[in-house]
PDB file of C-alpha atoms in Angstrom:
ATOM      1  CA  UNK Y 166      -8.254   5.889 -44.880  1.00  0.00           C
ATOM      2  CA  UNK Y 167      -9.997   8.868 -46.358  1.00  0.00           C
ATOM      3  CA  UNK Y 168      -8.003  11.473 -48.251  1.00  0.00           C
ATOM      4  CA  UNK Y 169      -5.077   9.127 -48.920  1.00  0.00           C
ATOM      5  CA  UNK Y 170      -3.147   9.677 -52.131  1.00  0.00           C
ATOM      6  CA  UNK Y 171      -2.291   6.312 -53.625  1.00  0.00           C
ATOM      7  CA  UNK Y 172      -3.280   3.342 -55.752  1.00  0.00           C
ATOM      8  CA  UNK Y 173      -5.527   0.476 -54.714  1.00  0.00           C
ATOM      9  CA  UNK Y 174      -4.437  -3.005 -55.759  1.00  0.00           C
ATOM     10  CA  UNK Y 175      -6.665  -6.053 -55.380  1.00  0.00           C
ATOM     11  CA  UNK Y 176      -4.482  -8.789 -53.914  1.00  0.00           C
ATOM     12  CA  UNK Y 177      -6.967 -11.588 -53.332  1.00  0.00           C
ATOM     13  CA  UNK Y 178      -8.898 -12.786 -50.298  1.00  0.00           C
ATOM     14  CA  UNK Y 179      -6.780 -10.644 -47.924  1.00  0.00           C
ATOM     15  CA  UNK Y 180      -8.443  -7.550 -49.356  1.00  0.00           C
ATOM     16  CA  UNK Y 181      -7.079  -4.500 -51.113  1.00  0.00           C
ATOM     17  CA  UNK Y 182      -3.529  -3.250 -50.752  1.00  0.00           C
ATOM     18  CA  UNK Y 183      -2.902   0.481 -50.856  1.00  0.00           C
ATOM     19  CA  UNK Y 184       0.354   1.835 -52.283  1.00  0.00           C
ATOM     20  CA  UNK Y 185       0.672   5.264 -50.718  1.00  0.00           C
ATOM     21  CA  UNK Y 186       2.538   8.157 -52.288  1.00  0.00           C
ATOM     22  CA  UNK Y 187       4.171  10.371 -49.710  1.00  0.00           C
ATOM     23  CA  UNK Y 188       3.761  14.024 -50.600  1.00  0.00           C
ATOM     24  CA  UNK Y 189       6.092  15.321 -47.879  1.00  0.00           C
ATOM     25  CA  UNK Y 190       8.228  12.444 -46.611  1.00  0.00           C
ATOM     26  CA  UNK Y 191       9.670  12.928 -43.134  1.00  0.00           C
ATOM     27  CA  UNK Y 192      13.375  12.909 -42.416  1.00  0.00           C
ATOM     28  CA  UNK Y 193      15.445   9.894 -41.350  1.00  0.00           C
ATOM     29  CA  UNK Y 194      15.134  11.135 -37.756  1.00  0.00           C
ATOM     30  CA  UNK Y 195      12.447  13.549 -36.555  1.00  0.00           C
ATOM     31  CA  UNK Y 196      10.737  14.702 -33.364  1.00  0.00           C
ATOM     32  CA  UNK Y 197       7.293  13.119 -33.189  1.00  0.00           C
ATOM     33  CA  UNK Y 198       4.241  15.315 -32.649  1.00  0.00           C
ATOM     34  CA  UNK Y 199       2.503  12.653 -30.519  1.00  0.00           C
ATOM     35  CA  UNK Y 200       3.325   9.422 -28.756  1.00  0.00           C
ATOM     36  CA  UNK Y 201       0.648   6.758 -29.206  1.00  0.00           C
ATOM     37  CA  UNK Y 202       0.584   3.234 -27.690  1.00  0.00           C
ATOM     38  CA  UNK Y 203       0.195   0.310 -30.090  1.00  0.00           C
ATOM     39  CA  UNK Y 204       1.267  -3.306 -29.566  1.00  0.00           C
ATOM     40  CA  UNK Y 205       2.004  -5.559 -32.533  1.00  0.00           C
ATOM     41  CA  UNK Y 206       0.629  -5.288 -36.054  1.00  0.00           C
ATOM     42  CA  UNK Y 207      -3.007  -5.064 -34.980  1.00  0.00           C
ATOM     43  CA  UNK Y 208      -2.336  -2.363 -32.384  1.00  0.00           C
ATOM     44  CA  UNK Y 209      -0.224  -0.398 -34.863  1.00  0.00           C
ATOM     45  CA  UNK Y 210      -2.893  -0.639 -37.573  1.00  0.00           C
ATOM     46  CA  UNK Y 211      -5.615   0.465 -35.119  1.00  0.00           C
ATOM     47  CA  UNK Y 212      -3.468   3.429 -34.046  1.00  0.00           C
ATOM     48  CA  UNK Y 213      -2.712   4.446 -37.656  1.00  0.00           C
ATOM     49  CA  UNK Y 214      -6.391   4.297 -38.597  1.00  0.00           C
ATOM     50  CA  UNK Y 215      -7.272   6.371 -35.538  1.00  0.00           C
ATOM     51  CA  UNK Y 216      -4.597   8.962 -36.287  1.00  0.00           C
ATOM     52  CA  UNK Y 217      -5.395   9.320 -39.991  1.00  0.00           C
ATOM     53  CA  UNK Y 218      -3.002  11.773 -41.651  1.00  0.00           C
ATOM     54  CA  UNK Y 219      -1.476  12.632 -38.264  1.00  0.00           C
ATOM     55  CA  UNK Y 220       0.161   9.169 -38.330  1.00  0.00           C
ATOM     56  CA  UNK Y 221       2.908  10.662 -40.523  1.00  0.00           C
ATOM     57  CA  UNK Y 222       4.206  12.806 -37.633  1.00  0.00           C
ATOM     58  CA  UNK Y 223       3.246  10.632 -34.649  1.00  0.00           C
ATOM     59  CA  UNK Y 224       5.220   7.736 -33.175  1.00  0.00           C
ATOM     60  CA  UNK Y 225       3.415   4.505 -32.305  1.00  0.00           C
ATOM     61  CA  UNK Y 226       5.316   2.712 -29.553  1.00  0.00           C
ATOM     62  CA  UNK Y 227       4.890  -0.822 -28.180  1.00  0.00           C
ATOM     63  CA  UNK Y 228       3.186  -0.692 -24.770  1.00  0.00           C
ATOM     64  CA  UNK Y 229       6.035  -2.594 -23.111  1.00  0.00           C
ATOM     65  CA  UNK Y 230       8.504   0.048 -24.332  1.00  0.00           C
ATOM     66  CA  UNK Y 231       6.173   2.928 -23.449  1.00  0.00           C
ATOM     67  CA  UNK Y 232       6.642   2.487 -19.693  1.00  0.00           C
ATOM     68  CA  UNK Y 233       9.403   5.101 -19.300  1.00  0.00           C
ATOM     69  CA  UNK Y 234       7.598   7.539 -21.632  1.00  0.00           C
ATOM     70  CA  UNK Y 235       4.598   8.623 -19.545  1.00  0.00           C
ATOM     71  CA  UNK Y 236       3.064  12.035 -20.049  1.00  0.00           C
ATOM     72  CA  UNK Y 237       3.199  14.580 -22.834  1.00  0.00           C
ATOM     73  CA  UNK Y 238       6.108  15.127 -25.177  1.00  0.00           C
ATOM     74  CA  UNK Y 239       7.438  18.469 -26.352  1.00  0.00           C
ATOM     75  CA  UNK Y 240       8.183  19.658 -29.868  1.00  0.00           C
ATOM     76  CA  UNK Y 241      11.740  19.612 -31.084  1.00  0.00           C
ATOM     77  CA  UNK Y 242      14.049  19.475 -34.062  1.00  0.00           C
ATOM     78  CA  UNK Y 243      16.799  17.204 -35.365  1.00  0.00           C
ATOM     79  CA  UNK Y 244      19.939  18.530 -37.103  1.00  0.00           C
ATOM     80  CA  UNK Y 245      23.381  17.353 -38.198  1.00  0.00           C
ATOM     81  CA  UNK Y 246      22.382  13.803 -39.119  1.00  0.00           C
ATOM     82  CA  UNK Y 247      25.293  11.424 -39.774  1.00  0.00           C
ATOM     83  CA  UNK Y 248      24.470   7.846 -40.815  1.00  0.00           C
ATOM     84  CA  UNK Y 249      27.179   5.169 -40.997  1.00  0.00           C
ATOM     85  CA  UNK Y 250      26.945   1.379 -40.892  1.00  0.00           C
ATOM     86  CA  UNK Y 251      26.036   0.497 -37.309  1.00  0.00           C
ATOM     87  CA  UNK Y 252      25.950   4.134 -36.138  1.00  0.00           C
ATOM     88  CA  UNK Y 253      23.540   7.076 -36.396  1.00  0.00           C
ATOM     89  CA  UNK Y 254      24.353  10.459 -34.841  1.00  0.00           C
ATOM     90  CA  UNK Y 255      22.432  13.735 -34.666  1.00  0.00           C
ATOM     91  CA  UNK Y 256      21.728  16.768 -32.511  1.00  0.00           C
ATOM     92  CA  UNK Y 257      18.302  17.307 -30.968  1.00  0.00           C
ATOM     93  CA  UNK Y 258      16.774  20.476 -29.599  1.00  0.00           C
ATOM     94  CA  UNK Y 259      13.820  19.583 -27.370  1.00  0.00           C
ATOM     95  CA  UNK Y 260      11.809  22.747 -26.772  1.00  0.00           C
ATOM     96  CA  UNK Y 261      10.611  21.657 -23.289  1.00  0.00           C
ATOM     97  CA  UNK Y 262       9.167  21.668 -20.716  1.00  0.00           C
ATOM     98  CA  UNK Y 263       8.893  17.931 -21.439  1.00  0.00           C
ATOM     99  CA  UNK Y 264      11.210  15.608 -23.300  1.00  0.00           C
ATOM    100  CA  UNK Y 265      10.909  15.167 -27.075  1.00  0.00           C
ATOM    101  CA  UNK Y 266      10.477  11.747 -28.657  1.00  0.00           C
ATOM    102  CA  UNK Y 267      12.775  11.191 -31.649  1.00  0.00           C
ATOM    103  CA  UNK Y 268      11.617   8.623 -34.204  1.00  0.00           C
ATOM    104  CA  UNK Y 269      14.482   7.152 -36.243  1.00  0.00           C
ATOM    105  CA  UNK Y 270      13.941   5.284 -39.509  1.00  0.00           C
ATOM    106  CA  UNK Y 271      16.417   2.586 -38.549  1.00  0.00           C
ATOM    107  CA  UNK Y 272      15.309  -1.040 -38.263  1.00  0.00           C
ATOM    108  CA  UNK Y 273      14.795  -1.901 -34.597  1.00  0.00           C
ATOM    109  CA  UNK Y 274      16.880  -4.632 -33.008  1.00  0.00           C
ATOM    110  CA  UNK Y 275      17.814  -5.421 -29.412  1.00  0.00           C
ATOM    111  CA  UNK Y 276      21.430  -4.595 -30.317  1.00  0.00           C
ATOM    112  CA  UNK Y 277      20.782  -0.854 -30.774  1.00  0.00           C
ATOM    113  CA  UNK Y 278      22.076   1.279 -27.873  1.00  0.00           C
ATOM    114  CA  UNK Y 279      21.445   5.001 -27.505  1.00  0.00           C
ATOM    115  CA  UNK Y 280      23.437   7.629 -25.676  1.00  0.00           C
ATOM    116  CA  UNK Y 281      22.243  11.169 -25.131  1.00  0.00           C
ATOM    117  CA  UNK Y 282      25.266  13.327 -24.283  1.00  0.00           C
ATOM    118  CA  UNK Y 283      27.142  10.080 -23.447  1.00  0.00           C
ATOM    119  CA  UNK Y 284      24.423   8.930 -21.010  1.00  0.00           C
ATOM    120  CA  UNK Y 285      22.564   5.672 -21.748  1.00  0.00           C
ATOM    121  CA  UNK Y 286      18.978   6.114 -23.002  1.00  0.00           C
ATOM    122  CA  UNK Y 287      16.521   3.265 -23.717  1.00  0.00           C
ATOM    123  CA  UNK Y 288      15.635   2.553 -27.352  1.00  0.00           C
ATOM    124  CA  UNK Y 289      11.932   1.888 -27.920  1.00  0.00           C
ATOM    125  CA  UNK Y 290      10.454  -0.216 -30.712  1.00  0.00           C
ATOM    126  CA  UNK Y 291       8.574   2.393 -32.741  1.00  0.00           C
ATOM    127  CA  UNK Y 292       6.109   2.035 -35.636  1.00  0.00           C
ATOM    128  CA  UNK Y 293       6.417  -1.787 -35.598  1.00  0.00           C
ATOM    129  CA  UNK Y 294      10.009  -2.098 -36.752  1.00  0.00           C
ATOM    130  CA  UNK Y 295      11.855   1.196 -36.231  1.00  0.00           C
ATOM    131  CA  UNK Y 296      13.702   2.889 -33.350  1.00  0.00           C
ATOM    132  CA  UNK Y 297      12.782   5.789 -31.116  1.00  0.00           C
ATOM    133  CA  UNK Y 298      14.033   7.429 -27.952  1.00  0.00           C
ATOM    134  CA  UNK Y 299      13.198  10.100 -25.446  1.00  0.00           C
ATOM    135  CA  UNK Y 300      15.457  13.176 -25.349  1.00  0.00           C
ATOM    136  CA  UNK Y 301      15.255  15.605 -22.393  1.00  0.00           C
ATOM    137  CA  UNK Y 302      14.554  19.322 -22.851  1.00  0.00           C
ATOM    138  CA  UNK Y 303      17.400  21.421 -24.262  1.00  0.00           C
ATOM    139  CA  UNK Y 304      20.047  20.776 -26.911  1.00  0.00           C
ATOM    140  CA  UNK Y 305      21.667  17.325 -26.909  1.00  0.00           C
ATOM    141  CA  UNK Y 306      23.907  15.075 -29.012  1.00  0.00           C
ATOM    142  CA  UNK Y 307      22.483  11.599 -29.686  1.00  0.00           C
ATOM    143  CA  UNK Y 308      24.453   8.539 -30.799  1.00  0.00           C
ATOM    144  CA  UNK Y 309      22.604   5.375 -31.757  1.00  0.00           C
ATOM    145  CA  UNK Y 310      25.122   2.518 -32.007  1.00  0.00           C
ATOM    146  CA  UNK Y 311      24.610  -1.135 -32.913  1.00  0.00           C
ATOM    147  CA  UNK Y 312      26.335  -3.426 -30.386  1.00  0.00           C
ATOM    148  CA  UNK Y 313      25.791  -7.141 -30.882  1.00  0.00           C
ATOM    149  CA  UNK Y 314      27.833  -9.488 -28.694  1.00  0.00           C
ATOM    150  CA  UNK Y 315      27.751 -12.194 -31.392  1.00  0.00           C
ATOM    151  CA  UNK Y 316      29.371  -9.827 -33.892  1.00  0.00           C
ATOM    152  CA  UNK Y 317      32.169  -9.103 -31.386  1.00  0.00           C
ATOM    153  CA  UNK Y 318      32.626 -12.835 -30.667  1.00  0.00           C
ATOM    154  CA  UNK Y 319      32.778 -13.629 -34.400  1.00  0.00           C
ATOM    155  CA  UNK Y 320      35.337 -10.891 -34.927  1.00  0.00           C
ATOM    156  CA  UNK Y 321      37.476 -12.268 -32.081  1.00  0.00           C
ATOM    157  CA  UNK Y 322      37.413 -15.801 -33.542  1.00  0.00           C
ATOM    158  CA  UNK Y 323      38.267 -14.475 -37.014  1.00  0.00           C
ATOM    159  CA  UNK Y 324      41.168 -12.372 -35.720  1.00  0.00           C
ATOM    160  CA  UNK Y 325      42.532 -15.313 -33.709  1.00  0.00           C
ATOM    161  CA  UNK Y 326      42.454 -17.514 -36.820  1.00  0.00           C
ATOM    162  CA  UNK Y 327      44.144 -14.804 -38.889  1.00  0.00           C
ATOM    163  CA  UNK Y 328      46.884 -14.394 -36.238  1.00  0.00           C
ATOM    164  CA  UNK Y 329      47.460 -18.163 -36.263  1.00  0.00           C
ATOM    165  CA  UNK Y 330      47.885 -18.101 -40.042  1.00  0.00           C
ATOM    166  CA  UNK Y 331      50.527 -15.390 -39.689  1.00  0.00           C
ATOM    167  CA  UNK Y 332      52.441 -17.210 -36.907  1.00  0.00           C
ATOM    168  CA  UNK Y 333      52.381 -20.764 -38.353  1.00  0.00           C
ATOM    169  CA  UNK Y 334      54.978 -20.124 -41.105  1.00  0.00           C
ATOM    170  CA  UNK Y 335      57.413 -18.881 -38.432  1.00  0.00           C
ATOM    171  CA  UNK Y 336      57.163 -22.069 -36.341  1.00  0.00           C
ATOM    172  CA  UNK Y 337      59.838 -24.744 -36.861  1.00  0.00           C
ATOM    173  CA  UNK Y 338      58.683 -27.743 -38.904  1.00  0.00           C
ATOM    174  CA  UNK Y 339      57.479 -30.778 -36.981  1.00  0.00           C
ATOM    175  CA  UNK Y 340      59.863 -33.737 -36.995  1.00  0.00           C
ATOM    176  CA  UNK Y 341      57.959 -36.977 -37.246  1.00  0.00           C
ATOM    177  CA  UNK Y 342      59.806 -40.031 -35.897  1.00  0.00           C
ATOM    178  CA  UNK Y 343      59.138 -43.394 -37.416  1.00  0.00           C
ATOM    179  CA  UNK Y 344      57.600 -45.977 -35.012  1.00  0.00           C
TER     180      UNK Y 344
END
């Protein structure tokens, strides 16, 4: 990568490792300038090399997640970011005529669900391990919420056990009869 600011470390037979210094790091959530297909590590690396410095503002999306995102994307802006455990909220202004693609620096997982103005929106695996979503033209509120059914099931089991511990002292003692 020509023009990269960073340090080269020799790490053995795998080749050099570059530690890059970001001069202008992007925000936690931002509207991507371009949407580029790239599947897996090799596809992502190829896309980054092809983009050069533009990789910092582009979003590289897995081909299987790119299906609903055909065509050009519009510029936009993200404001009012609120980040809590299991929840990310922000407002997006997509300057149209097309939708904007918002890249979010949140680790991707199948449990992430997005709502744009309370309407379900698909979450795409972006830049290998992050989240991204398409936001239609205009101003919209986005909520990205983590919903894992196993977490809910574990919470239910824990609450049931806790309730049993509270009720047991109130139960009459068992009378054991000798045989």
